[in-house]
mmCIF file of C-alpha atoms and ligand atoms in Angstrom:
data_model
loop_
_atom_site.group_PDB
_atom_site.id
_atom_site.type_symbol
_atom_site.label_atom_id
_atom_site.label_comp_id
_atom_site.label_asym_id
_atom_site.label_seq_id
_atom_site.Cartn_x
_atom_site.Cartn_y
_atom_site.Cartn_z
ATOM 1 C CA UNK A 1 4.061 -10.218 -11.801
ATOM 2 C CA UNK A 2 1.107 -8.499 -10.155
ATOM 3 C CA UNK A 3 0.340 -8.540 -6.435
ATOM 4 C CA UNK A 4 -3.032 -8.091 -4.780
ATOM 5 C CA UNK A 5 -2.857 -6.208 -1.498
ATOM 6 C CA UNK A 6 -6.169 -6.115 0.402
ATOM 7 C CA UNK A 7 -6.486 -3.190 2.822
ATOM 8 C CA UNK A 8 -7.860 -4.148 6.234
ATOM 9 C CA UNK A 9 -9.099 -0.596 6.731
ATOM 10 C CA UNK A 10 -12.304 -1.823 5.081
ATOM 11 C CA UNK A 11 -12.586 -4.985 7.196
ATOM 12 C CA UNK A 12 -15.208 -5.543 9.873
ATOM 13 C CA UNK A 13 -13.007 -5.217 12.959
ATOM 14 C CA UNK A 14 -15.324 -7.413 14.990
ATOM 15 C CA UNK A 15 -14.265 -10.201 12.670
ATOM 16 C CA UNK A 16 -10.777 -9.044 11.718
ATOM 17 C CA UNK A 17 -8.987 -12.357 12.291
ATOM 18 C CA UNK A 18 -11.576 -14.367 10.387
ATOM 19 C CA UNK A 19 -11.574 -11.926 7.501
ATOM 20 C CA UNK A 20 -7.778 -11.944 7.195
ATOM 21 C CA UNK A 21 -7.891 -15.758 7.161
ATOM 22 C CA UNK A 22 -10.344 -15.632 4.269
ATOM 23 C CA UNK A 23 -8.077 -13.283 2.327
ATOM 24 C CA UNK A 24 -5.043 -15.469 3.005
ATOM 25 C CA UNK A 25 -6.779 -18.739 2.155
ATOM 26 C CA UNK A 26 -8.039 -17.260 -1.115
ATOM 27 C CA UNK A 27 -4.427 -16.634 -2.140
ATOM 28 C CA UNK A 28 -3.747 -12.907 -1.688
ATOM 29 C CA UNK A 29 0.007 -12.452 -1.185
ATOM 30 C CA UNK A 30 0.047 -9.101 0.643
ATOM 31 C CA UNK A 31 -1.933 -7.372 3.366
ATOM 32 C CA UNK A 32 -2.130 -3.565 3.454
ATOM 33 C CA UNK A 33 -2.077 -1.940 6.894
ATOM 34 C CA UNK A 34 -3.186 1.717 6.880
ATOM 35 C CA UNK A 35 -1.781 3.615 9.844
ATOM 36 C CA UNK A 36 -3.269 7.129 10.263
ATOM 37 C CA UNK A 37 -2.300 9.722 12.837
ATOM 38 C CA UNK A 38 -5.029 12.362 12.666
ATOM 39 C CA UNK A 39 -2.389 14.911 11.578
ATOM 40 C CA UNK A 40 -1.116 13.955 8.141
ATOM 41 C CA UNK A 41 -4.663 12.820 7.416
ATOM 42 C CA UNK A 42 -7.822 13.842 9.286
ATOM 43 C CA UNK A 43 -8.668 10.405 10.604
ATOM 44 C CA UNK A 44 -7.069 7.997 13.076
ATOM 45 C CA UNK A 45 -7.068 4.296 12.231
ATOM 46 C CA UNK A 46 -5.001 1.766 14.167
ATOM 47 C CA UNK A 47 -1.387 0.999 14.856
ATOM 48 C CA UNK A 48 1.097 -1.143 16.719
ATOM 49 C CA UNK A 49 -1.153 -3.538 18.680
ATOM 50 C CA UNK A 50 -3.103 -4.478 15.551
ATOM 51 C CA UNK A 51 0.075 -5.017 13.561
ATOM 52 C CA UNK A 52 1.515 -7.186 16.323
ATOM 53 C CA UNK A 53 -1.644 -9.224 16.621
ATOM 54 C CA UNK A 54 -1.922 -9.858 12.877
ATOM 55 C CA UNK A 55 1.764 -10.834 12.646
ATOM 56 C CA UNK A 56 1.331 -13.551 15.259
ATOM 57 C CA UNK A 57 -1.282 -15.342 13.151
ATOM 58 C CA UNK A 58 -0.666 -14.447 9.517
ATOM 59 C CA UNK A 59 2.121 -15.223 7.075
ATOM 60 C CA UNK A 60 1.035 -12.529 4.611
ATOM 61 C CA UNK A 61 3.525 -9.850 3.568
ATOM 62 C CA UNK A 62 2.581 -6.923 5.815
ATOM 63 C CA UNK A 63 2.671 -3.767 3.737
ATOM 64 C CA UNK A 64 2.449 -0.899 6.239
ATOM 65 C CA UNK A 65 1.260 2.416 4.783
ATOM 66 C CA UNK A 66 2.253 5.221 7.151
ATOM 67 C CA UNK A 67 -0.148 8.140 6.731
ATOM 68 C CA UNK A 68 1.693 9.763 9.608
ATOM 69 C CA UNK A 69 3.766 12.921 10.124
ATOM 70 C CA UNK A 70 7.419 12.207 10.897
ATOM 71 C CA UNK A 71 7.126 8.485 10.260
ATOM 72 C CA UNK A 72 10.816 8.149 11.107
ATOM 73 C CA UNK A 73 9.745 8.035 14.762
ATOM 74 C CA UNK A 74 8.188 4.608 14.338
ATOM 75 C CA UNK A 75 10.390 2.586 11.975
ATOM 76 C CA UNK A 76 12.143 0.344 14.514
ATOM 77 C CA UNK A 77 8.938 -0.392 16.373
ATOM 78 C CA UNK A 78 6.970 -1.255 13.227
ATOM 79 C CA UNK A 79 9.670 -3.638 12.105
ATOM 80 C CA UNK A 80 10.088 -5.184 15.532
ATOM 81 C CA UNK A 81 6.370 -5.942 15.549
ATOM 82 C CA UNK A 82 6.450 -7.599 12.148
ATOM 83 C CA UNK A 83 6.144 -5.156 9.242
ATOM 84 C CA UNK A 84 7.663 -6.594 6.051
ATOM 85 C CA UNK A 85 7.557 -3.310 4.180
ATOM 86 C CA UNK A 86 7.099 0.268 5.377
ATOM 87 C CA UNK A 87 5.850 3.024 3.085
ATOM 88 C CA UNK A 88 6.307 6.655 4.052
ATOM 89 C CA UNK A 89 4.896 9.755 2.318
ATOM 90 C CA UNK A 90 7.209 12.294 0.670
ATOM 91 C CA UNK A 91 4.872 14.997 2.010
ATOM 92 C CA UNK A 92 5.250 13.853 5.628
ATOM 93 C CA UNK A 93 8.941 13.204 6.139
ATOM 94 C CA UNK A 94 11.806 15.710 6.257
ATOM 95 C CA UNK A 95 14.546 13.054 6.375
ATOM 96 C CA UNK A 96 13.534 10.716 3.564
ATOM 97 C CA UNK A 97 16.942 9.205 2.672
ATOM 98 C CA UNK A 98 17.760 8.473 6.307
ATOM 99 C CA UNK A 99 14.370 6.905 6.934
ATOM 100 C CA UNK A 100 14.454 4.701 3.838
ATOM 101 C CA UNK A 101 18.018 3.666 4.667
ATOM 102 C CA UNK A 102 16.954 2.731 8.170
ATOM 103 C CA UNK A 103 14.171 0.494 6.857
ATOM 104 C CA UNK A 104 16.635 -1.242 4.535
ATOM 105 C CA UNK A 105 19.274 -1.557 7.239
ATOM 106 C CA UNK A 106 16.691 -3.416 9.311
ATOM 107 C CA UNK A 107 16.201 -5.830 6.410
ATOM 108 C CA UNK A 108 12.769 -4.695 5.222
ATOM 109 C CA UNK A 109 11.318 -3.264 2.035
ATOM 110 C CA UNK A 110 10.970 0.475 1.513
ATOM 111 C CA UNK A 111 8.050 2.301 -0.009
ATOM 112 C CA UNK A 112 7.669 5.966 -0.934
ATOM 113 C CA UNK A 113 4.174 7.374 -1.444
ATOM 114 C CA UNK A 114 2.811 10.467 -3.156
ATOM 115 C CA UNK A 115 -0.587 12.082 -2.790
ATOM 116 C CA UNK A 116 -2.742 12.748 -5.866
ATOM 117 C CA UNK A 117 -1.578 16.359 -6.140
ATOM 118 C CA UNK A 118 2.130 15.535 -5.776
ATOM 119 C CA UNK A 119 3.999 15.015 -9.066
ATOM 120 C CA UNK A 120 5.991 11.851 -9.705
ATOM 121 C CA UNK A 121 9.152 13.974 -9.871
ATOM 122 C CA UNK A 122 8.987 14.168 -6.068
ATOM 123 C CA UNK A 123 10.099 10.538 -5.686
ATOM 124 C CA UNK A 124 12.839 10.564 -8.314
ATOM 125 C CA UNK A 125 15.711 11.775 -6.077
ATOM 126 C CA UNK A 126 15.171 8.765 -3.803
ATOM 127 C CA UNK A 127 14.712 5.956 -6.306
ATOM 128 C CA UNK A 128 17.945 4.177 -5.403
ATOM 129 C CA UNK A 129 16.587 3.702 -1.884
ATOM 130 C CA UNK A 130 13.091 2.620 -2.884
ATOM 131 C CA UNK A 131 11.677 -0.896 -3.390
ATOM 132 C CA UNK A 132 8.180 0.338 -4.182
ATOM 133 C CA UNK A 133 6.564 3.616 -5.245
ATOM 134 C CA UNK A 134 2.998 4.167 -4.052
ATOM 135 C CA UNK A 135 0.812 6.454 -6.134
ATOM 136 C CA UNK A 136 -2.291 7.411 -4.169
ATOM 137 C CA UNK A 137 -5.353 7.290 -6.382
ATOM 138 C CA UNK A 138 -7.584 8.968 -3.776
ATOM 139 C CA UNK A 139 -6.799 11.590 -1.141
ATOM 140 C CA UNK A 140 -5.406 9.561 1.740
ATOM 141 C CA UNK A 141 -7.398 9.249 4.927
ATOM 142 C CA UNK A 142 -10.529 7.270 4.181
ATOM 143 C CA UNK A 143 -11.562 4.081 2.429
ATOM 144 C CA UNK A 144 -14.427 3.895 -0.022
ATOM 145 C CA UNK A 145 -13.612 6.999 -2.064
ATOM 146 C CA UNK A 146 -13.915 7.384 -5.802
ATOM 147 C CA UNK A 147 -10.809 6.792 -7.931
ATOM 148 C CA UNK A 148 -9.204 10.047 -9.201
ATOM 149 C CA UNK A 149 -8.812 9.642 -12.955
ATOM 150 C CA UNK A 150 -5.981 12.196 -13.239
ATOM 151 C CA UNK A 151 -3.734 9.641 -11.540
ATOM 152 C CA UNK A 152 -3.635 7.330 -14.569
ATOM 153 C CA UNK A 153 -1.117 9.561 -16.319
ATOM 154 C CA UNK A 154 1.066 9.600 -13.218
ATOM 155 C CA UNK A 155 1.050 5.797 -13.113
ATOM 156 C CA UNK A 156 2.071 5.657 -16.777
ATOM 157 C CA UNK A 157 4.813 8.207 -16.256
ATOM 158 C CA UNK A 158 6.169 6.360 -13.227
ATOM 159 C CA UNK A 159 6.046 3.051 -15.097
ATOM 160 C CA UNK A 160 8.155 4.525 -17.883
ATOM 161 C CA UNK A 161 10.801 5.720 -15.429
ATOM 162 C CA UNK A 162 10.803 2.383 -13.605
ATOM 163 C CA UNK A 163 11.138 0.366 -16.804
ATOM 164 C CA UNK A 164 13.958 2.537 -18.058
ATOM 165 C CA UNK A 165 16.050 2.795 -14.932
ATOM 166 C CA UNK A 166 14.727 0.828 -11.936
ATOM 167 C CA UNK A 167 13.204 -2.403 -13.251
ATOM 168 C CA UNK A 168 13.039 -4.066 -9.809
ATOM 169 C CA UNK A 169 10.964 -1.299 -8.219
ATOM 170 C CA UNK A 170 7.304 -2.159 -7.690
ATOM 171 C CA UNK A 171 4.528 0.315 -8.494
ATOM 172 C CA UNK A 172 1.626 0.300 -6.049
ATOM 173 C CA UNK A 173 -1.663 2.128 -6.324
ATOM 174 C CA UNK A 174 -4.079 2.730 -3.473
ATOM 175 C CA UNK A 175 -7.630 4.026 -3.375
ATOM 176 C CA UNK A 176 -10.840 3.515 -5.279
ATOM 177 C CA UNK A 177 -9.685 0.395 -7.109
ATOM 178 C CA UNK A 178 -12.487 -1.910 -8.216
ATOM 179 C CA UNK A 179 -12.883 -4.801 -10.647
ATOM 180 C CA UNK A 180 -14.225 -2.150 -13.023
ATOM 181 C CA UNK A 181 -11.035 -0.086 -13.208
ATOM 182 C CA UNK A 182 -8.484 -2.829 -12.486
ATOM 183 C CA UNK A 183 -7.568 -3.435 -16.110
ATOM 184 C CA UNK A 184 -7.003 0.261 -16.786
ATOM 185 C CA UNK A 185 -4.610 0.439 -13.826
ATOM 186 C CA UNK A 186 -2.679 -2.694 -14.777
ATOM 187 C CA UNK A 187 -2.411 -1.408 -18.339
ATOM 188 C CA UNK A 188 -1.073 1.884 -17.012
ATOM 189 C CA UNK A 189 1.675 -0.056 -15.238
ATOM 190 C CA UNK A 190 0.653 -0.618 -11.613
ATOM 191 C CA UNK A 191 1.682 -4.023 -10.263
ATOM 192 C CA UNK A 192 0.780 -3.878 -6.571
ATOM 193 C CA UNK A 193 -2.943 -3.331 -6.258
ATOM 194 C CA UNK A 194 -4.342 -2.134 -2.936
ATOM 195 C CA UNK A 195 -8.060 -2.511 -2.544
ATOM 196 C CA UNK A 196 -10.210 -2.241 0.551
ATOM 197 C CA UNK A 197 -13.920 -1.819 0.043
ATOM 198 C CA UNK A 198 -13.988 -3.961 -3.110
ATOM 199 C CA UNK A 199 -12.666 -6.924 -1.097
ATOM 200 C CA UNK A 200 -14.204 -6.642 2.375
ATOM 201 C CA UNK A 201 -17.862 -6.870 1.390
ATOM 202 C CA UNK A 202 -20.084 -9.849 0.601
ATOM 203 C CA UNK A 203 -18.063 -12.996 -0.097
ATOM 204 C CA UNK A 204 -14.506 -11.950 0.762
ATOM 205 C CA UNK A 205 -12.820 -15.127 -0.506
ATOM 206 C CA UNK A 206 -14.690 -14.902 -3.783
ATOM 207 C CA UNK A 207 -13.750 -11.223 -4.190
ATOM 208 C CA UNK A 208 -10.068 -12.057 -3.715
ATOM 209 C CA UNK A 209 -10.254 -14.950 -6.180
ATOM 210 C CA UNK A 210 -11.955 -12.757 -8.769
ATOM 211 C CA UNK A 211 -9.288 -10.060 -8.475
ATOM 212 C CA UNK A 212 -6.508 -12.659 -8.661
ATOM 213 C CA UNK A 213 -8.056 -14.307 -11.697
ATOM 214 C CA UNK A 214 -8.314 -11.002 -13.564
ATOM 215 C CA UNK A 215 -4.805 -9.998 -12.522
ATOM 216 C CA UNK A 216 -3.353 -13.246 -13.839
ATOM 217 C CA UNK A 217 -5.320 -13.062 -17.066
ATOM 218 C CA UNK A 218 -4.212 -9.531 -17.921
HETATM 219 C C1 DX5 B 1 -6.828 5.426 2.020
HETATM 220 C C2 DX5 B 1 -6.052 4.189 2.346
HETATM 221 C C3 DX5 B 1 -6.410 3.059 1.482
HETATM 222 C C4 DX5 B 1 -7.820 2.570 1.615
HETATM 223 C C5 DX5 B 1 -8.272 2.036 0.283
HETATM 224 O O1 DX5 B 1 -6.322 6.495 2.704
HETATM 225 O O2 DX5 B 1 -4.672 4.411 2.205
HETATM 226 O O3 DX5 B 1 -5.493 1.982 1.638
HETATM 227 O O4 DX5 B 1 -7.954 1.557 2.578
HETATM 228 O O5 DX5 B 1 -9.607 1.732 0.377
HETATM 229 P P1 DX5 B 1 -10.579 1.629 -0.874
HETATM 230 O O6 DX5 B 1 -10.077 0.490 -1.719
HETATM 231 O O7 DX5 B 1 -11.884 1.378 -0.259
HETATM 232 O O8 DX5 B 1 -10.486 2.933 -1.613
HETATM 233 ZN ZN1 ZN B 2 -3.264 2.674 2.100
#
């Protein structure tokens, strides 16, 4: 099963509520919430108040991507405000097992992310605590970047490990995904597809439907 996960980083914030409604009505199951701290990544995005506001109105699975140093500081608060899953970066957290365990103890899904230059081996020690691995397919920090082709081999490698030993773990990719490279990524083994700028432009509902149609067909 494949899951489409539109990233609101690319939304028009003047119209955020309306645009999330369009995504939800068109049938996307997940919503990707990019939290940036200006330290782990150069930019600052949004955080708790936006999460809280979206949770009050939307039933979508809220997939929170913490591009934040020491994300362990925020786990309880994110979950209290309505996160369904919290993904932390291996590069940003010095207490990974404790942080993943905390997310699980609070009844939510765990995610562990790696940057394009980080090998897949970096997540392997933690796989028993992970519900989803996130392979970044751009350098984190900004939407609208070009997909980094070197990541395809990492996706394939991670898929092999997951199939052999952790069949319930999801494999998410994030960055530069378009209708043009979707098939290649699904073939490589990704099954949670984050996409921002390919969804939040033109006819948002139609974009979601087109992605969903292709994801079902493949
Ligand atoms: C990048 C973010 C992504 C971003 C993807 O740092 O983690 O989730 O929103 O945007 P696109 O699909 O435009 O590359
Ligand atoms: Zn993201």
